[in-house]
CSV table of C-alpha atoms in Angstrom, one decimal:
chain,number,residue,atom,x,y,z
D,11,UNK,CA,-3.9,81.7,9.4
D,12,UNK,CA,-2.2,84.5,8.2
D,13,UNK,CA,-2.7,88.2,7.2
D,14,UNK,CA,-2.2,89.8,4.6
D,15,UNK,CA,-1.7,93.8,4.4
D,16,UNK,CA,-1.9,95.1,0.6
D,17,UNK,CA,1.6,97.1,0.0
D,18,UNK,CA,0.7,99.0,-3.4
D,19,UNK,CA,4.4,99.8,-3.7
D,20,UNK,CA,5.9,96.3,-3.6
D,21,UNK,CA,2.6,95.1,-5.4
D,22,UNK,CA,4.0,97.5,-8.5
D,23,UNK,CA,7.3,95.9,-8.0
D,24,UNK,CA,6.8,92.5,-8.0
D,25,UNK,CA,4.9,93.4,-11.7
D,26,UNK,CA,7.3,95.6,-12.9
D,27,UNK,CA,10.0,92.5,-12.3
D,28,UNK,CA,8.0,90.4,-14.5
D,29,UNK,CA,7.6,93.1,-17.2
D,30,UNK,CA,11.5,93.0,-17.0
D,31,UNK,CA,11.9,89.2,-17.6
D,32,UNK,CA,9.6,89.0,-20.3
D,33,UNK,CA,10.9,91.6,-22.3
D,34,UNK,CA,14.4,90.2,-21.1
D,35,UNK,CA,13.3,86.3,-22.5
D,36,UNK,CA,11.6,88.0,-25.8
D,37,UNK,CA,8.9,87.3,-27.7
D,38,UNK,CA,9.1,83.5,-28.4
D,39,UNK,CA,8.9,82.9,-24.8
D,40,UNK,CA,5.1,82.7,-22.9
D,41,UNK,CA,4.9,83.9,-19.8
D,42,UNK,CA,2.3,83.5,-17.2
D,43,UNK,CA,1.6,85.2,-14.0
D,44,UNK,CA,-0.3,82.9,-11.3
D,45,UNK,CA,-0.9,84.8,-8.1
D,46,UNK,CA,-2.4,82.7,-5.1
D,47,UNK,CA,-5.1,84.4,-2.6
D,48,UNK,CA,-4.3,82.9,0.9
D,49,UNK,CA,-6.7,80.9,3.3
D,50,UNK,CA,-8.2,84.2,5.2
D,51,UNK,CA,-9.7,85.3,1.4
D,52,UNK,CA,-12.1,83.0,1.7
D,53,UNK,CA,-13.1,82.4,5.6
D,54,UNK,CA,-16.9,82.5,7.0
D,55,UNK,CA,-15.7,84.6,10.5
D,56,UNK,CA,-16.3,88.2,9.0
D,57,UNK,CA,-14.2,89.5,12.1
D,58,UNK,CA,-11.6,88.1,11.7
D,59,UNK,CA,-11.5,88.3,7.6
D,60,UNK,CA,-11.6,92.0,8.2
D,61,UNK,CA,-8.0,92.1,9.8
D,62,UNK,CA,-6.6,91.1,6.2
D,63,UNK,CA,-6.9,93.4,3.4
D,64,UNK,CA,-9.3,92.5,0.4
D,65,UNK,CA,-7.0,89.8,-2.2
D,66,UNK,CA,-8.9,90.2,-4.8
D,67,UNK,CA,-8.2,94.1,-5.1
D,68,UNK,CA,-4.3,93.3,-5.0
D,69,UNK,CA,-4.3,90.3,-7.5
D,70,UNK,CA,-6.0,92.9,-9.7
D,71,UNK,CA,-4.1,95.6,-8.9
D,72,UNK,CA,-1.0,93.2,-10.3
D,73,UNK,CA,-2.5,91.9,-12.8
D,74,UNK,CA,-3.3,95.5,-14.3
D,75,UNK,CA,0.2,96.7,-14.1
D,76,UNK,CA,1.6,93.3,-16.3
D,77,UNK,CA,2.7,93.9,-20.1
D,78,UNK,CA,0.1,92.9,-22.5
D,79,UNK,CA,2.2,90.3,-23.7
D,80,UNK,CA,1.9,88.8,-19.8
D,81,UNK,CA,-1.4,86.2,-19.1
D,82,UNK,CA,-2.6,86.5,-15.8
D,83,UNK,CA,-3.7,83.4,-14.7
D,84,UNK,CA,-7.4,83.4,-12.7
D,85,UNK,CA,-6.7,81.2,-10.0
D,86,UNK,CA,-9.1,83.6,-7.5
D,87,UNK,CA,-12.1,82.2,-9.2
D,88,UNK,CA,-10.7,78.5,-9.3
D,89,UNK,CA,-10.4,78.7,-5.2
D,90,UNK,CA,-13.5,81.3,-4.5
D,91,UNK,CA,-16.0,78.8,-6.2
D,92,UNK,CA,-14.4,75.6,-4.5
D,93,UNK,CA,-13.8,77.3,-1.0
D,94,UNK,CA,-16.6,75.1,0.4
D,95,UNK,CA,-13.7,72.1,0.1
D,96,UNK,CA,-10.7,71.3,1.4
D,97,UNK,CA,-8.2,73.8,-0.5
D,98,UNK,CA,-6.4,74.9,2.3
D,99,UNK,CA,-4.6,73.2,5.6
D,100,UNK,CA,-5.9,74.0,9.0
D,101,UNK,CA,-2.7,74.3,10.6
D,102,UNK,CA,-0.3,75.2,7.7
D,103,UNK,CA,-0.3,78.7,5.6
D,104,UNK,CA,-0.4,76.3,1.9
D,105,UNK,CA,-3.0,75.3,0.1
D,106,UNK,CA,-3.6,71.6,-0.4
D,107,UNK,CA,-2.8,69.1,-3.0
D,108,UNK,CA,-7.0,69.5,-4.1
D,109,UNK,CA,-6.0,73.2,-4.1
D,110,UNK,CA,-3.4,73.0,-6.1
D,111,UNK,CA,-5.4,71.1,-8.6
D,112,UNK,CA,-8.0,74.1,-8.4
D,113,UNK,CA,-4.8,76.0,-9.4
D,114,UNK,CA,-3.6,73.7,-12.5
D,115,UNK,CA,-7.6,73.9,-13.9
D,116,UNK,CA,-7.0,78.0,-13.4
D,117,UNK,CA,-3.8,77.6,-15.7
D,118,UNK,CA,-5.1,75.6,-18.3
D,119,UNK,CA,-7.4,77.7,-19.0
D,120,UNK,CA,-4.9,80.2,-19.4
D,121,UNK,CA,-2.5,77.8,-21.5
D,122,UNK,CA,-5.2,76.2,-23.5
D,123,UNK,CA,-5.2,72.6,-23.0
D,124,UNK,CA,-7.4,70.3,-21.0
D,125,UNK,CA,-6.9,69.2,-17.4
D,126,UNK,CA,-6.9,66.1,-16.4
D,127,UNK,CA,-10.0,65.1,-14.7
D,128,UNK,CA,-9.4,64.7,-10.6
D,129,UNK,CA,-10.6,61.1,-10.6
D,130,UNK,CA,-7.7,60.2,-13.4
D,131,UNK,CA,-5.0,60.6,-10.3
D,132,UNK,CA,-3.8,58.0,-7.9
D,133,UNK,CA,-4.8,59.3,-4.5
D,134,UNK,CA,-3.0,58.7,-1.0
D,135,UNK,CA,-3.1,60.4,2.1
D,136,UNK,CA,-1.2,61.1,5.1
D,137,UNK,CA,-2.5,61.7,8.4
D,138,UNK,CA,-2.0,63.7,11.3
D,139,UNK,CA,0.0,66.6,9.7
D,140,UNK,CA,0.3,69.4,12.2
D,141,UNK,CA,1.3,72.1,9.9
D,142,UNK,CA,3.5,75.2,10.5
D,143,UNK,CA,0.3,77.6,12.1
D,144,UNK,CA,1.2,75.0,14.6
D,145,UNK,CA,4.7,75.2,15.0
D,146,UNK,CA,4.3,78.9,15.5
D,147,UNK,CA,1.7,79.2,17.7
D,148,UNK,CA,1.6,75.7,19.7
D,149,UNK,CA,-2.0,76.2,19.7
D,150,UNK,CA,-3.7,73.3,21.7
D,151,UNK,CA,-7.1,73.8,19.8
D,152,UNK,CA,-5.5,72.9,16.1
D,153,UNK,CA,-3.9,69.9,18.0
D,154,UNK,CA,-7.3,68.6,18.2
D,155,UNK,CA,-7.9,68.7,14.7
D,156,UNK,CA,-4.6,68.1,12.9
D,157,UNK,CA,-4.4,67.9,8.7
D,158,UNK,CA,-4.4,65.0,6.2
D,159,UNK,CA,-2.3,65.8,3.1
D,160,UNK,CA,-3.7,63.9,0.3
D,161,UNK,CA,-1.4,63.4,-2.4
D,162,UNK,CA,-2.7,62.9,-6.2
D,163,UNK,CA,-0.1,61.1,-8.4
D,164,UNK,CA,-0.6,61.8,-12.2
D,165,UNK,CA,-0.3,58.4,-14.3
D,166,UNK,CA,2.0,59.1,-16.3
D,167,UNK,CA,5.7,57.9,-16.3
D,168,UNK,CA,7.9,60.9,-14.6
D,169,UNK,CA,11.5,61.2,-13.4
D,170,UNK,CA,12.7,63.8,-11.1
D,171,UNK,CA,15.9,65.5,-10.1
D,172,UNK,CA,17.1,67.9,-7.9
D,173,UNK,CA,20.5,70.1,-9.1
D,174,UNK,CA,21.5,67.2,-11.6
D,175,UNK,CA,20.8,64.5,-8.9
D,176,UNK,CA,18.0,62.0,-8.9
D,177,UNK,CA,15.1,62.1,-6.8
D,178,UNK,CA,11.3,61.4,-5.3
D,179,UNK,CA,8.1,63.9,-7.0
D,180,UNK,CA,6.6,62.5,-3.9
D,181,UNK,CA,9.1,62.2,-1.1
D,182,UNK,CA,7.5,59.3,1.3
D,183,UNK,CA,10.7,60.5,3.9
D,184,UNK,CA,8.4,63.2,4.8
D,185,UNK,CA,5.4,61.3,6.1
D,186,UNK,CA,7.0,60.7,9.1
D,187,UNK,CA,8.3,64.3,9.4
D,188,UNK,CA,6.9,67.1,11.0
D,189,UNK,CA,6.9,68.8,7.8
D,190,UNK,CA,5.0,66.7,5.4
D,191,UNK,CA,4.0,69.5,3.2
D,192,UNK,CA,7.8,68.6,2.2
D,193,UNK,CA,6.4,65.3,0.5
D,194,UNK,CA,5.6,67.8,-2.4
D,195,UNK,CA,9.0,67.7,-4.6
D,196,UNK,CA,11.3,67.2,-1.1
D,197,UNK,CA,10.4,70.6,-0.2
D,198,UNK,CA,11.9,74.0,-1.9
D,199,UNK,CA,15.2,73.6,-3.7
D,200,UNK,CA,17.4,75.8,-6.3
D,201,UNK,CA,16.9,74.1,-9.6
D,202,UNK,CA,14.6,70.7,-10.1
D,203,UNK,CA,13.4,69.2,-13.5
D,204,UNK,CA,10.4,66.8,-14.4
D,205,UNK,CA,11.0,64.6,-17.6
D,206,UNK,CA,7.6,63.3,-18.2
D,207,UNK,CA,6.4,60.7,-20.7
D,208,UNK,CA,4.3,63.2,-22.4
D,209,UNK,CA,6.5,63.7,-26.0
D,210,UNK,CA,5.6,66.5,-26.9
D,211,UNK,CA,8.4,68.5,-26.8
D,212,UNK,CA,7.0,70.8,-24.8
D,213,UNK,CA,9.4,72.8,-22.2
D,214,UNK,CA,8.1,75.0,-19.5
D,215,UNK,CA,10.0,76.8,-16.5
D,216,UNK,CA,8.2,77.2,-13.3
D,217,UNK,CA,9.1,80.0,-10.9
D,218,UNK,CA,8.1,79.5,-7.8
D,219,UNK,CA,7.3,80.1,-4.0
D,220,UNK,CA,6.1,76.4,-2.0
D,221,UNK,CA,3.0,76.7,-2.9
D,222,UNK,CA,4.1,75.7,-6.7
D,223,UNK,CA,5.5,72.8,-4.6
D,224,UNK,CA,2.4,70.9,-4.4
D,225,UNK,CA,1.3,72.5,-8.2
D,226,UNK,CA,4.0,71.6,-10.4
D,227,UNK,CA,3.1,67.2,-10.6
D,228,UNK,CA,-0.1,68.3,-11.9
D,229,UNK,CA,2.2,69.7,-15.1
D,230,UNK,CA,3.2,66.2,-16.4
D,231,UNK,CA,0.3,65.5,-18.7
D,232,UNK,CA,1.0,68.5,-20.8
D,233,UNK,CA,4.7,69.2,-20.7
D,234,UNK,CA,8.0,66.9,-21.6
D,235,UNK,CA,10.0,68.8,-19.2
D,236,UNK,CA,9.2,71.4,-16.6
D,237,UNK,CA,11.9,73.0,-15.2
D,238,UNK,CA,11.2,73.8,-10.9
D,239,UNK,CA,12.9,77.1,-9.9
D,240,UNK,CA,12.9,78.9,-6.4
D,241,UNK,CA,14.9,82.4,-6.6
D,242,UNK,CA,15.0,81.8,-3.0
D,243,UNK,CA,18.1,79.5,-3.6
D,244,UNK,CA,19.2,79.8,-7.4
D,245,UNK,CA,22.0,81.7,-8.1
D,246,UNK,CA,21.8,81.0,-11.7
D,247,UNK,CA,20.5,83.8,-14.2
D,248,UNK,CA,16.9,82.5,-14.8
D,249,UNK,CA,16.9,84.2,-18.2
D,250,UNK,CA,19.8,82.8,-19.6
D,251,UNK,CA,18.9,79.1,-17.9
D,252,UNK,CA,15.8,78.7,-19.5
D,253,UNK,CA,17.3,80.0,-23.0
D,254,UNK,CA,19.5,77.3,-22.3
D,255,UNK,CA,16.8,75.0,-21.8
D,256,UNK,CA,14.7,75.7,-24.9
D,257,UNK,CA,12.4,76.3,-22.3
D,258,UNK,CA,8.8,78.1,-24.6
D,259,UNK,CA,6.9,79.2,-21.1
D,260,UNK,CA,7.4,80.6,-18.1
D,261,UNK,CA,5.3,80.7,-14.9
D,262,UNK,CA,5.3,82.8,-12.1
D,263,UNK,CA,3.1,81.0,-9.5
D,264,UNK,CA,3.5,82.6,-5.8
D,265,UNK,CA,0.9,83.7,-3.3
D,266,UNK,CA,-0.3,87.0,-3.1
D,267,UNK,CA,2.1,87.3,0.2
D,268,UNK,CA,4.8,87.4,-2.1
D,269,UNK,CA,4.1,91.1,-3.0
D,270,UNK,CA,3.7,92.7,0.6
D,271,UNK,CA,6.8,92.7,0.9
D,272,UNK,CA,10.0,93.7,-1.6
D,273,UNK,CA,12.1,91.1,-1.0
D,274,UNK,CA,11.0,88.5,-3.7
D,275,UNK,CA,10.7,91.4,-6.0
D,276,UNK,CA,14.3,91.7,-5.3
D,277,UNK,CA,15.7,88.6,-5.8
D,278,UNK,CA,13.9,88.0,-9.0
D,279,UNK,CA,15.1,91.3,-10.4
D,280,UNK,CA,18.3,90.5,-9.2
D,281,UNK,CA,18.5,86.8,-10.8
D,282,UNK,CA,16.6,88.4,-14.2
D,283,UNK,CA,19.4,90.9,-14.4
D,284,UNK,CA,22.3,88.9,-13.9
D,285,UNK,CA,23.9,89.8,-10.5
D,286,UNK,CA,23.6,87.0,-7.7
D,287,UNK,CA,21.0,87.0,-4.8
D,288,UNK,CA,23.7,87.5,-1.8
D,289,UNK,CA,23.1,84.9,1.0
């Protein structure tokens, strides 16, 4: 699993860059902040837990620098109370498809509607996923005890697309690849969109790392279209694409990795502000 080394400088960043956007988008645009504690958070083995700095601090510490304005979505206490179950991969650095739902409880709470109850989802799962811990190390001992993604499908009626093209939520291609984590949307792309058969006429724009992968199906009860963006690939100005859009909230969902280092900071800035996110 990995560690994860609180950066207090980059942590101020990566809120400062969403102060930016929001006062960028303007009032009549709701903006969340969702930031995901990794696996090592939550594990029994105190020896090793005490190689990674404390998550909760450095959620907190984010959440205290946002604007007012800004709702910080709980997702720690979502994952700390379920951390008995299978929330996380063995052998990959994500959370699962049940974590994710942990996650989508956390944000309704923050966006005020009622979640869908777990048992109201088609559930499938694939075996033997051997995740990317795995690819990394070749470790012979998580070989022995290799993943299962389970997959829960929401019932309602959905169509995908990826950059204007159409596509799978659930991408069977990657059962049989050694990335299955990539059955979640068909992995991390520039620009997707969801239109759901929930008419409400609600719009909202996700902003994401891959763990908002596995998060974003989840949105399809509550939302007519939700916009799937990774400033990992866009080049687009997300500002002006989701005034575009009509789009009425905003999420930022990434895990807490995302602010030991500057670089997503960076890119979001950059893409916030206008000038392109050079290869």
């Amino acid at each position: 699993m990995y560690l994860y080394h609180f950066n207090p400088e980059n942590s101020a960043k990566y809120a400062a860059v969403i102060n930016t956007f929001k006062e960028k988008a303007g009032p009549e645009i709701k903006v969340y902040s969702m930031l995901i504690p990794l696996q090592i958070e939550f594990i029994q083995n105190e020896k090793y837990k005490k190689l990674s700095s404390p998550q909760k601090y450095a959620i907190q510490y984010v959440y205290d620098k946002l604007s007012p304005d800004i709702n910080a979505v709980d997702v720690y206490s979502q994952l700390e109370t379920n951390a008995d179950k299978y929330i996380y991969f063995r052998t990959d650095n994500h959370w699962t498809d049940l974590g994710a739902y942990f996650g989508y409880v956390a944000f309704s709470e923050s966006a005020g509607f009622k979640p869908i109850p777990l048992d109201h989802f088609e559930l499938y799962k694939v075996e033997d996923y051997l995740g990317s811990l795995h690819r990394i190390t070749l470790n012979k001992v998580l070989e022995k005890k290799p993943d299962t993604v389970e997959v829960y499908k929401p019932e309602i009626s959905y169509e995908y697309s990826i950059n204007g093209d159409i596509a799978s939520l659930f991408n069977e291609y990657y059962e049989t690849q050694q990335n299955k984590y990539g059955i979640f949307l068909g992995g991390d792309h520039a620009l997707g969109k969801i239109t759901t058969g929930t008419k409400n006429g609600k719009r909202i724009a996700v902003i994401k790392d891959s763990f908002g992968n596995a998060f974003c199906p989840f949105l399809t009860s509550h939302y007519e279209e939700v916009y799937v963006i990774d400033p990992r690939y866009i080049k687009t100005n997300i500002v002006d694409l989701i005034k575009n859009k009509c789009v009425q909230e905003v999420l930022f969902i990434n895990s807490v990795g995302s602010t030991e280092y500057s670089g997503i900071a960076k890119m979001l800035m950059e893409l916030t502000e206008g000038q392109e996110t050079p290869d």
